[in-house]
Amino acid sequence: MYMKTAFALCLLLTGCNGNSQESKTAMTQDDQAEKKFEVVKTDAEWQAALTPIEYQVLRHAATENPFSSELLDNKEDGTYVCAGCGTEVFKSDTKFKSGTGWPSFYREIEGNVAYDVDYKIGYKRTEEHCATCGGHLGHVFEDGPEPTGLRHCVNGAALNFVPAGE
């Protein structure tokens, strides 16, 4: 009797799905295509316009290797723009050294960066992408410096740098 009750209880407990067990997926490239972006290109056009690493990061949400970006140690004044479409996404005066291996900023240029939820590695992260072309930039974490407390952890391959005055 106890074995049947224990078995039934185990079956009941493993059959219940709470919110934390619910499988959720982040926005896919197909979902992005359904959104209306100002800059829209075919996959072939993106491949022709971008370097291989830019294409993988911006169009397929890949992550470049840490400490591989030439922009990581850039300390010049200027603006960081989306490598896909040139939209201004971060100012150099919001960049800080996070030690993570990717360029990090504590504030985006408001209205030029859009957000979505990403569950690709098993837990919730805030993904950020260019609001103009939908290109994947990186993720936002709540462990950054004041005044925002945010760390925009961005793939350098998703960015181009425009020095001040140009």
mmCIF file of C-alpha atoms in Angstrom:
data_model
loop_
_atom_site.group_PDB
_atom_site.id
_atom_site.type_symbol
_atom_site.label_atom_id
_atom_site.label_comp_id
_atom_site.label_asym_id
_atom_site.label_seq_id
_atom_site.Cartn_x
_atom_site.Cartn_y
_atom_site.Cartn_z
ATOM 1 C CA MET A 1 0.000 0.000 0.000
ATOM 2 C CA TYR A 2 2.782 2.400 0.929
ATOM 3 C CA MET A 3 4.634 1.633 -2.310
ATOM 4 C CA LYS A 4 1.558 2.446 -4.427
ATOM 5 C CA THR A 5 0.990 5.688 -2.508
ATOM 6 C CA ALA A 6 4.663 6.696 -2.808
ATOM 7 C CA PHE A 7 4.639 5.872 -6.524
ATOM 8 C CA ALA A 8 1.446 7.869 -7.084
ATOM 9 C CA LEU A 9 2.884 10.828 -5.132
ATOM 10 C CA CYS A 10 6.127 10.765 -7.175
ATOM 11 C CA LEU A 11 4.159 10.589 -10.392
ATOM 12 C CA LEU A 12 1.976 13.505 -9.319
ATOM 13 C CA LEU A 13 4.932 15.675 -8.313
ATOM 14 C CA THR A 14 6.972 15.039 -11.443
ATOM 15 C CA GLY A 15 3.941 15.626 -13.631
ATOM 16 C CA CYS A 16 3.350 19.129 -12.278
ATOM 17 C CA ASN A 17 4.969 21.911 -14.249
ATOM 18 C CA GLY A 18 5.524 25.146 -12.393
ATOM 19 C CA ASN A 19 6.445 28.398 -14.064
ATOM 20 C CA SER A 20 10.136 27.762 -13.430
ATOM 21 C CA GLN A 21 9.922 24.484 -15.360
ATOM 22 C CA GLU A 22 8.081 25.988 -18.274
ATOM 23 C CA SER A 23 10.125 25.913 -21.452
ATOM 24 C CA LYS A 24 10.448 29.372 -22.905
ATOM 25 C CA THR A 25 12.404 30.444 -25.904
ATOM 26 C CA ALA A 26 13.851 33.769 -26.815
ATOM 27 C CA MET A 27 12.987 35.591 -29.968
ATOM 28 C CA THR A 28 14.321 33.750 -33.007
ATOM 29 C CA GLN A 29 15.577 35.271 -36.230
ATOM 30 C CA ASP A 30 12.193 34.385 -37.778
ATOM 31 C CA ASP A 31 10.466 36.383 -35.039
ATOM 32 C CA GLN A 32 12.797 39.317 -35.717
ATOM 33 C CA ALA A 33 11.923 39.226 -39.395
ATOM 34 C CA GLU A 34 8.260 39.689 -38.453
ATOM 35 C CA LYS A 35 9.042 42.902 -36.574
ATOM 36 C CA LYS A 36 9.130 46.064 -38.595
ATOM 37 C CA PHE A 37 12.635 47.487 -38.646
ATOM 38 C CA GLU A 38 13.640 50.572 -40.574
ATOM 39 C CA VAL A 39 16.564 48.696 -42.166
ATOM 40 C CA VAL A 40 15.572 45.365 -43.689
ATOM 41 C CA LYS A 41 17.798 43.178 -45.859
ATOM 42 C CA THR A 42 17.705 39.615 -47.107
ATOM 43 C CA ASP A 43 20.038 37.104 -45.539
ATOM 44 C CA ALA A 44 22.234 37.222 -48.657
ATOM 45 C CA GLU A 45 22.413 41.030 -48.453
ATOM 46 C CA TRP A 46 23.457 40.856 -44.777
ATOM 47 C CA GLN A 47 26.161 38.297 -45.610
ATOM 48 C CA ALA A 48 27.500 40.511 -48.383
ATOM 49 C CA ALA A 49 27.490 43.656 -46.222
ATOM 50 C CA LEU A 50 29.055 42.204 -43.049
ATOM 51 C CA THR A 51 32.248 40.376 -42.146
ATOM 52 C CA PRO A 52 31.726 36.726 -41.149
ATOM 53 C CA ILE A 53 31.946 37.487 -37.387
ATOM 54 C CA GLU A 54 29.676 40.546 -37.706
ATOM 55 C CA TYR A 55 27.149 38.426 -39.591
ATOM 56 C CA GLN A 56 27.189 35.648 -36.967
ATOM 57 C CA VAL A 57 26.866 38.084 -34.048
ATOM 58 C CA LEU A 58 24.372 40.548 -35.521
ATOM 59 C CA ARG A 59 22.138 38.166 -37.473
ATOM 60 C CA HIS A 60 22.465 34.885 -35.518
ATOM 61 C CA ALA A 61 23.070 36.183 -31.960
ATOM 62 C CA ALA A 62 26.507 34.558 -31.709
ATOM 63 C CA THR A 63 28.963 35.702 -29.049
ATOM 64 C CA GLU A 64 32.486 36.675 -29.977
ATOM 65 C CA ASN A 65 35.358 35.294 -27.915
ATOM 66 C CA PRO A 66 36.132 37.348 -24.805
ATOM 67 C CA PHE A 67 39.069 39.770 -25.058
ATOM 68 C CA SER A 68 39.054 39.462 -28.877
ATOM 69 C CA SER A 69 37.539 42.835 -29.779
ATOM 70 C CA GLU A 70 39.769 45.717 -30.845
ATOM 71 C CA LEU A 71 37.201 48.014 -29.218
ATOM 72 C CA LEU A 72 37.641 46.504 -25.746
ATOM 73 C CA ASP A 73 40.463 48.844 -24.708
ATOM 74 C CA ASN A 74 39.427 51.816 -26.849
ATOM 75 C CA LYS A 75 39.489 54.959 -24.695
ATOM 76 C CA GLU A 76 38.870 57.555 -27.410
ATOM 77 C CA ASP A 77 35.966 60.001 -27.261
ATOM 78 C CA GLY A 78 33.235 59.243 -29.738
ATOM 79 C CA THR A 79 30.202 57.137 -30.478
ATOM 80 C CA TYR A 80 29.719 53.403 -30.930
ATOM 81 C CA VAL A 81 27.369 52.572 -33.787
ATOM 82 C CA CYS A 82 25.682 49.367 -34.943
ATOM 83 C CA ALA A 83 28.003 47.602 -37.410
ATOM 84 C CA GLY A 84 24.959 46.558 -39.414
ATOM 85 C CA CYS A 85 23.290 49.880 -40.059
ATOM 86 C CA GLY A 86 25.282 52.693 -38.430
ATOM 87 C CA THR A 87 22.709 53.587 -35.768
ATOM 88 C CA GLU A 88 24.318 55.286 -32.753
ATOM 89 C CA VAL A 89 23.891 52.919 -29.798
ATOM 90 C CA PHE A 90 26.437 53.930 -27.087
ATOM 91 C CA LYS A 91 28.502 57.019 -26.201
ATOM 92 C CA SER A 92 32.132 56.582 -25.166
ATOM 93 C CA ASP A 93 31.590 58.471 -21.904
ATOM 94 C CA THR A 94 29.341 55.611 -20.680
ATOM 95 C CA LYS A 95 31.958 52.916 -21.393
ATOM 96 C CA PHE A 96 33.714 51.275 -18.453
ATOM 97 C CA LYS A 97 36.155 48.447 -17.833
ATOM 98 C CA SER A 98 34.094 45.516 -16.552
ATOM 99 C CA GLY A 99 36.799 42.851 -16.713
ATOM 100 C CA THR A 100 34.441 40.521 -18.589
ATOM 101 C CA GLY A 101 36.267 40.611 -21.913
ATOM 102 C CA TRP A 102 33.580 42.507 -23.839
ATOM 103 C CA PRO A 103 33.030 46.243 -24.264
ATOM 104 C CA SER A 104 30.700 47.383 -21.480
ATOM 105 C CA PHE A 105 28.556 50.468 -21.086
ATOM 106 C CA TYR A 106 26.316 51.672 -18.258
ATOM 107 C CA ARG A 107 23.819 53.478 -20.528
ATOM 108 C CA GLU A 108 22.536 53.064 -24.078
ATOM 109 C CA ILE A 109 21.436 55.849 -26.389
ATOM 110 C CA GLU A 110 17.755 55.858 -25.538
ATOM 111 C CA GLY A 111 15.438 54.749 -28.318
ATOM 112 C CA ASN A 112 18.223 53.202 -30.422
ATOM 113 C CA VAL A 113 18.544 49.950 -28.485
ATOM 114 C CA ALA A 114 15.633 47.526 -28.084
ATOM 115 C CA TYR A 115 15.274 44.660 -25.616
ATOM 116 C CA ASP A 116 13.928 41.129 -25.469
ATOM 117 C CA VAL A 117 14.087 38.180 -23.084
ATOM 118 C CA ASP A 118 16.570 35.415 -23.871
ATOM 119 C CA TYR A 119 16.405 31.910 -22.299
ATOM 120 C CA LYS A 120 18.990 30.315 -24.649
ATOM 121 C CA ILE A 121 21.344 29.160 -21.881
ATOM 122 C CA GLY A 122 18.678 28.002 -19.454
ATOM 123 C CA TYR A 123 17.948 31.158 -17.502
ATOM 124 C CA LYS A 124 16.462 34.559 -18.162
ATOM 125 C CA ARG A 125 18.706 37.239 -19.634
ATOM 126 C CA THR A 126 17.869 40.570 -21.207
ATOM 127 C CA GLU A 127 19.036 40.593 -24.801
ATOM 128 C CA GLU A 128 19.640 43.880 -26.538
ATOM 129 C CA HIS A 129 19.534 44.581 -30.225
ATOM 130 C CA CYS A 130 19.657 47.535 -32.572
ATOM 131 C CA ALA A 131 16.242 49.165 -32.767
ATOM 132 C CA THR A 132 16.848 50.121 -36.403
ATOM 133 C CA CYS A 133 17.949 46.825 -38.000
ATOM 134 C CA GLY A 134 17.303 44.244 -35.253
ATOM 135 C CA GLY A 135 20.973 43.196 -35.066
ATOM 136 C CA HIS A 136 21.987 41.376 -31.864
ATOM 137 C CA LEU A 137 24.309 43.526 -29.743
ATOM 138 C CA GLY A 138 24.659 41.607 -26.481
ATOM 139 C CA HIS A 139 22.968 41.407 -23.073
ATOM 140 C CA VAL A 140 22.204 43.711 -20.154
ATOM 141 C CA PHE A 141 22.991 42.746 -16.559
ATOM 142 C CA GLU A 142 22.193 44.475 -13.280
ATOM 143 C CA ASP A 143 25.755 44.461 -11.934
ATOM 144 C CA GLY A 144 27.110 47.648 -13.466
ATOM 145 C CA PRO A 145 28.315 50.902 -11.942
ATOM 146 C CA GLU A 146 26.301 53.922 -10.906
ATOM 147 C CA PRO A 147 24.433 55.917 -12.024
ATOM 148 C CA THR A 148 22.362 53.143 -13.685
ATOM 149 C CA GLY A 149 23.658 49.960 -12.037
ATOM 150 C CA LEU A 150 23.495 48.326 -15.488
ATOM 151 C CA ARG A 151 26.178 46.595 -17.534
ATOM 152 C CA HIS A 152 25.478 46.500 -21.247
ATOM 153 C CA CYS A 153 27.809 43.646 -22.233
ATOM 154 C CA VAL A 154 28.217 44.142 -25.971
ATOM 155 C CA ASN A 155 29.974 42.162 -28.672
ATOM 156 C CA GLY A 156 32.636 44.395 -30.201
ATOM 157 C CA ALA A 157 31.894 42.758 -33.559
ATOM 158 C CA ALA A 158 28.424 44.313 -33.411
ATOM 159 C CA LEU A 159 29.902 47.796 -33.162
ATOM 160 C CA ASN A 160 31.894 50.308 -35.160
ATOM 161 C CA PHE A 161 33.519 53.310 -33.494
ATOM 162 C CA VAL A 162 33.165 56.853 -34.793
ATOM 163 C CA PRO A 163 35.667 59.260 -33.169
ATOM 164 C CA ALA A 164 34.325 62.566 -31.851
ATOM 165 C CA GLY A 165 34.204 65.246 -34.523
ATOM 166 C CA GLU A 166 33.754 62.875 -37.450
#
